[in-house]
Amino acid sequence: MTMIDVQIAIIGAGFSGLGAAIKLKQNGFDDFMVIDRGSDFGGTWRDNTYPGAACDVPSHLYSYSFAHNPEWSRSYSHQPEIHRYINDVAERHAVRSHTRFQTEVEHAEWHEDERRWILDVVRDGQREQVRAQIMIGAIGPLCEPNLPDIDGFDDFQGTIVHSARWDDDVDFTGKRVAVIGTGASAIQLVPELAKVAGRLDVYQRTAPWIVPRTERAYSATEKWAFAKVPGYQSAVRGAIYAMNEVTAFGLTYSPKSLKPVELVCRANIARSIRDPELRTKATPTFQVGCKRILRSNEWYPAIARPNVDLVTDGIASITENGIADKNGTVRDADVIVVATGFHVTDSPVFDKIVGAAGRSLANVWDEIGMQGYKGSFVNGFPNMMLMVGPSTGLGHTSMVYMIESQLNYLVDYLKTVRAQGITRTDVTLEAQQRYNAEVQHDLRNSVWVNGGCASWYKDHHGNITTLWPGFTFNFRRITRQFDIAAYDVERRGTRTRPAESADAQPAPATA
Ligand code: NAP
């Protein structure tokens, strides 16, 4: 078996893995390898190729601050353009030579004796071992498709497609199509499928709140200005950022102040749907913001089309030929599109990562909920930094901003390790518990806790462990510097690790 030794292994070549690779290079850390199971950069933006896939954060903010793109064609970009952008940035920063594509990490385990992460990977059917002093888990929360727990999937004789694993060979023209789900992915793909399908049944469990999408193409003059007028693009970026942060206040501290957003959503429904029954079905019953606020001008017109039915009776089972609802009606389908999201707090990847006490992330998080320190480190998993880890997700602005905050933390961590000859770093249980208690305290009045909805933002303990509470500039502030006091560290030639960091019992979750 081939063994490869590197200082740093980065798992994942999406926005965060690529960002980490670039920052490492820029700061003189050249001994690293990026590992990704796909065939190019982009992560979720490579894998989500369903028709209509697009971003609902404006392009000028949904991009790296160190790689502005004056060429964005539209105010909100579509998946192919974002995917292209990520690969262009990778090319410009020459990180491809550090990257192993089509390489799947099957298992990653911390080996205490060697002070190494050992990654068992499979590449072209060949097993290899990568040994790294530091592992960066840039695996992304939205990468493992979630198949709903509905009886009968195996019986279905037609075609099943998940939104996150699109199959371009499936022809929807004139077909009877069923879509399960009405989340961010479904509201983008349904309008496209509705144009070509013979019949389209959309199975809605919970109606989403949807604001209009103010998307438009940029003119040649605007693109020229973005490229040539000093500070213009940064100013636009800053303005988008500032406007979005206002929403953060409402989501976290004052859900009542989101009432105007709800009115905009209600007007969107009233304007687009005439049938009172359909209007009622399409109107959510939870507080706006509790689930992600979606953006679309096309969803309501699509579900109002004569070839589309919004089914709200609930799914009883999948049959050989279609879907049976809870009223006993069976609707035939040639293709079922499953737009039911991702395993976020219960990702199967967590089983593959095993820390110091021989326990997997899945074991640990099953017990305490998805907790970490500053979204980056988890007690008992030495020398492992997660990108977009616990409590870093957002409902209101660009994840790239959060990723770049973590990149600051990562670089300062690595510089500290280098300067001080550190061989082992483990966040203390005390620091992690204190941090999570603060996060949960900050969330107590939020719409995510009190808005009357079920969402993937909550883990199985009922805690919101995916979202960052409040303003993103606060996360930027706390990740500016690596705060070594929160860690048990061991330096070259010493073994000073206190016993409790790997072995102590974690505090239970507090829902
Ligand atoms: P999602 O938001 O989790 O939506 C899943 C949908 O499937 C929901 O409508 C859910 O209903 C439904 N569902 C799940 N299990 C079901 C079942 N057993 N029976 C019936 N319906 C079921 O997933 P997503 O739409 O793929 O989006 C996931 C995340 O990806 C988003 O929140 C967002 O962060 C990101 N995303 C972003 C963009 C963008 O524009 N930036 C685009 C796409 C996705 P319930 O609501 O009742 O659970």
PDB file of C-alpha atoms in Angstrom, residues 2-127:
ATOM      1  CA  THR A   2       1.245   3.488  -0.834  1.00  0.00           C
ATOM      2  CA  MET A   3       1.895   5.693   2.193  1.00  0.00           C
ATOM      3  CA  ILE A   4       2.050   9.427   1.834  1.00  0.00           C
ATOM      4  CA  ASP A   5       3.309  11.738   4.574  1.00  0.00           C
ATOM      5  CA  VAL A   6       2.207  15.344   4.624  1.00  0.00           C
ATOM      6  CA  GLN A   7       2.126  18.010   7.265  1.00  0.00           C
ATOM      7  CA  ILE A   8      -1.488  18.956   6.548  1.00  0.00           C
ATOM      8  CA  ALA A   9      -4.291  16.985   4.891  1.00  0.00           C
ATOM      9  CA  ILE A  10      -7.349  18.910   3.754  1.00  0.00           C
ATOM     10  CA  ILE A  11     -10.456  16.827   3.094  1.00  0.00           C
ATOM     11  CA  GLY A  12     -12.692  18.556   0.600  1.00  0.00           C
ATOM     12  CA  ALA A  13     -12.128  20.884  -2.345  1.00  0.00           C
ATOM     13  CA  GLY A  14     -15.184  23.095  -2.051  1.00  0.00           C
ATOM     14  CA  PHE A  15     -15.223  26.768  -1.090  1.00  0.00           C
ATOM     15  CA  SER A  16     -13.672  26.079   2.321  1.00  0.00           C
ATOM     16  CA  GLY A  17     -11.116  23.421   1.335  1.00  0.00           C
ATOM     17  CA  LEU A  18      -9.914  25.490  -1.582  1.00  0.00           C
ATOM     18  CA  GLY A  19      -9.806  28.614   0.585  1.00  0.00           C
ATOM     19  CA  ALA A  20      -7.702  26.725   3.146  1.00  0.00           C
ATOM     20  CA  ALA A  21      -5.309  25.523   0.437  1.00  0.00           C
ATOM     21  CA  ILE A  22      -4.831  29.043  -0.907  1.00  0.00           C
ATOM     22  CA  LYS A  23      -4.238  30.522   2.535  1.00  0.00           C
ATOM     23  CA  LEU A  24      -1.744  27.785   3.384  1.00  0.00           C
ATOM     24  CA  LYS A  25       0.232  28.531   0.251  1.00  0.00           C
ATOM     25  CA  GLN A  26       0.141  32.269   0.838  1.00  0.00           C
ATOM     26  CA  ASN A  27       1.531  31.765   4.332  1.00  0.00           C
ATOM     27  CA  GLY A  28       4.357  29.428   3.432  1.00  0.00           C
ATOM     28  CA  PHE A  29       2.769  26.097   4.369  1.00  0.00           C
ATOM     29  CA  ASP A  30       3.528  24.093   1.251  1.00  0.00           C
ATOM     30  CA  ASP A  31       3.489  20.587   2.647  1.00  0.00           C
ATOM     31  CA  PHE A  32      -0.201  19.865   2.272  1.00  0.00           C
ATOM     32  CA  MET A  33      -2.569  17.749   0.234  1.00  0.00           C
ATOM     33  CA  VAL A  34      -6.194  18.368  -0.676  1.00  0.00           C
ATOM     34  CA  ILE A  35      -8.274  15.207  -1.063  1.00  0.00           C
ATOM     35  CA  ASP A  36     -11.649  15.159  -2.784  1.00  0.00           C
ATOM     36  CA  ARG A  37     -13.887  12.403  -4.115  1.00  0.00           C
ATOM     37  CA  GLY A  38     -15.035  14.538  -7.075  1.00  0.00           C
ATOM     38  CA  SER A  39     -13.186  15.365 -10.242  1.00  0.00           C
ATOM     39  CA  ASP A  40     -12.708  19.108  -9.807  1.00  0.00           C
ATOM     40  CA  PHE A  41     -13.104  21.958  -7.319  1.00  0.00           C
ATOM     41  CA  GLY A  42     -16.486  23.206  -6.160  1.00  0.00           C
ATOM     42  CA  GLY A  43     -17.934  20.831  -3.561  1.00  0.00           C
ATOM     43  CA  THR A  44     -21.644  21.430  -3.274  1.00  0.00           C
ATOM     44  CA  TRP A  45     -21.438  23.821  -6.238  1.00  0.00           C
ATOM     45  CA  ARG A  46     -19.970  21.032  -8.329  1.00  0.00           C
ATOM     46  CA  ASP A  47     -22.461  18.416  -7.196  1.00  0.00           C
ATOM     47  CA  ASN A  48     -25.756  20.315  -7.282  1.00  0.00           C
ATOM     48  CA  THR A  49     -26.412  20.540 -11.009  1.00  0.00           C
ATOM     49  CA  TYR A  50     -30.193  20.283 -10.990  1.00  0.00           C
ATOM     50  CA  PRO A  51     -31.993  22.559 -13.452  1.00  0.00           C
ATOM     51  CA  GLY A  52     -32.320  26.081 -12.071  1.00  0.00           C
ATOM     52  CA  ALA A  53     -29.598  25.588  -9.403  1.00  0.00           C
ATOM     53  CA  ALA A  54     -28.501  29.027  -8.294  1.00  0.00           C
ATOM     54  CA  CYS A  55     -27.367  30.960  -5.262  1.00  0.00           C
ATOM     55  CA  ASP A  56     -29.723  33.085  -3.208  1.00  0.00           C
ATOM     56  CA  VAL A  57     -26.915  35.297  -1.892  1.00  0.00           C
ATOM     57  CA  PRO A  58     -25.749  38.042  -4.279  1.00  0.00           C
ATOM     58  CA  SER A  59     -22.685  37.095  -6.307  1.00  0.00           C
ATOM     59  CA  HIS A  60     -20.489  39.987  -5.215  1.00  0.00           C
ATOM     60  CA  LEU A  61     -20.717  38.801  -1.624  1.00  0.00           C
ATOM     61  CA  TYR A  62     -20.841  35.098  -2.417  1.00  0.00           C
ATOM     62  CA  SER A  63     -17.194  35.028  -3.476  1.00  0.00           C
ATOM     63  CA  TYR A  64     -13.795  35.282  -1.809  1.00  0.00           C
ATOM     64  CA  SER A  65     -12.726  38.735  -0.627  1.00  0.00           C
ATOM     65  CA  PHE A  66      -9.291  37.968  -2.087  1.00  0.00           C
ATOM     66  CA  ALA A  67     -10.663  36.946  -5.476  1.00  0.00           C
ATOM     67  CA  HIS A  68     -13.215  39.515  -6.578  1.00  0.00           C
ATOM     68  CA  ASN A  69     -14.904  38.728  -9.847  1.00  0.00           C
ATOM     69  CA  PRO A  70     -15.978  41.772 -11.849  1.00  0.00           C
ATOM     70  CA  GLU A  71     -17.352  39.447 -14.523  1.00  0.00           C
ATOM     71  CA  TRP A  72     -20.343  38.087 -12.607  1.00  0.00           C
ATOM     72  CA  SER A  73     -23.059  38.033 -15.246  1.00  0.00           C
ATOM     73  CA  ARG A  74     -25.984  38.446 -12.863  1.00  0.00           C
ATOM     74  CA  SER A  75     -26.775  39.841  -9.446  1.00  0.00           C
ATOM     75  CA  TYR A  76     -27.459  36.267  -8.227  1.00  0.00           C
ATOM     76  CA  SER A  77     -25.316  33.645  -9.930  1.00  0.00           C
ATOM     77  CA  HIS A  78     -26.356  30.292 -11.231  1.00  0.00           C
ATOM     78  CA  GLN A  79     -24.514  27.088 -10.400  1.00  0.00           C
ATOM     79  CA  PRO A  80     -22.419  26.771 -13.595  1.00  0.00           C
ATOM     80  CA  GLU A  81     -20.970  30.259 -13.131  1.00  0.00           C
ATOM     81  CA  ILE A  82     -20.145  29.689  -9.452  1.00  0.00           C
ATOM     82  CA  HIS A  83     -18.579  26.330 -10.263  1.00  0.00           C
ATOM     83  CA  ARG A  84     -16.500  28.003 -13.008  1.00  0.00           C
ATOM     84  CA  TYR A  85     -15.469  30.802 -10.630  1.00  0.00           C
ATOM     85  CA  ILE A  86     -14.230  28.343  -7.982  1.00  0.00           C
ATOM     86  CA  ASN A  87     -12.177  26.443 -10.550  1.00  0.00           C
ATOM     87  CA  ASP A  88     -10.767  29.682 -11.995  1.00  0.00           C
ATOM     88  CA  VAL A  89      -9.656  30.746  -8.524  1.00  0.00           C
ATOM     89  CA  ALA A  90      -8.049  27.319  -7.970  1.00  0.00           C
ATOM     90  CA  GLU A  91      -6.208  27.693 -11.258  1.00  0.00           C
ATOM     91  CA  ARG A  92      -5.010  31.215 -10.494  1.00  0.00           C
ATOM     92  CA  HIS A  93      -3.620  30.109  -7.151  1.00  0.00           C
ATOM     93  CA  ALA A  94      -2.095  26.937  -8.572  1.00  0.00           C
ATOM     94  CA  VAL A  95      -3.465  24.519  -5.995  1.00  0.00           C
ATOM     95  CA  ARG A  96      -4.365  21.741  -8.432  1.00  0.00           C
ATOM     96  CA  SER A  97      -0.913  20.181  -8.068  1.00  0.00           C
ATOM     97  CA  HIS A  98      -1.618  19.792  -4.329  1.00  0.00           C
ATOM     98  CA  THR A  99      -4.954  18.094  -4.940  1.00  0.00           C
ATOM     99  CA  ARG A 100      -5.923  14.443  -5.328  1.00  0.00           C
ATOM    100  CA  PHE A 101      -9.295  14.154  -6.984  1.00  0.00           C
ATOM    101  CA  GLN A 102     -11.430  11.042  -7.219  1.00  0.00           C
ATOM    102  CA  THR A 103      -9.996  10.003  -3.902  1.00  0.00           C
ATOM    103  CA  GLU A 104     -12.424   8.986  -1.194  1.00  0.00           C
ATOM    104  CA  VAL A 105     -11.532   9.093   2.487  1.00  0.00           C
ATOM    105  CA  GLU A 106     -12.927   5.912   4.001  1.00  0.00           C
ATOM    106  CA  HIS A 107     -11.581   6.377   7.506  1.00  0.00           C
ATOM    107  CA  ALA A 108      -9.546   8.982   9.355  1.00  0.00           C
ATOM    108  CA  GLU A 109      -8.182   8.203  12.796  1.00  0.00           C
ATOM    109  CA  TRP A 110      -5.954  10.005  15.258  1.00  0.00           C
ATOM    110  CA  HIS A 111      -3.002   7.829  16.279  1.00  0.00           C
ATOM    111  CA  GLU A 112      -1.803   9.066  19.631  1.00  0.00           C
ATOM    112  CA  ASP A 113       1.585   7.321  19.597  1.00  0.00           C
ATOM    113  CA  GLU A 114       2.552   8.892  16.329  1.00  0.00           C
ATOM    114  CA  ARG A 115       0.773  12.188  16.851  1.00  0.00           C
ATOM    115  CA  ARG A 116      -0.668  11.730  13.388  1.00  0.00           C
ATOM    116  CA  TRP A 117      -3.975  11.483  11.602  1.00  0.00           C
ATOM    117  CA  ILE A 118      -3.959   8.405   9.427  1.00  0.00           C
ATOM    118  CA  LEU A 119      -6.378   8.555   6.523  1.00  0.00           C
ATOM    119  CA  ASP A 120      -7.350   5.427   4.631  1.00  0.00           C
ATOM    120  CA  VAL A 121      -8.235   6.543   1.147  1.00  0.00           C
ATOM    121  CA  VAL A 122      -9.292   4.830  -2.054  1.00  0.00           C
ATOM    122  CA  ARG A 123      -8.146   6.186  -5.367  1.00  0.00           C
ATOM    123  CA  ASP A 124      -8.948   4.452  -8.643  1.00  0.00           C
ATOM    124  CA  GLY A 125      -9.786   1.338  -6.658  1.00  0.00           C
ATOM    125  CA  GLN A 126      -6.341   1.401  -4.996  1.00  0.00           C
ATOM    126  CA  ARG A 127      -5.959   1.754  -1.252  1.00  0.00           C
TER     127      ARG A 127
END
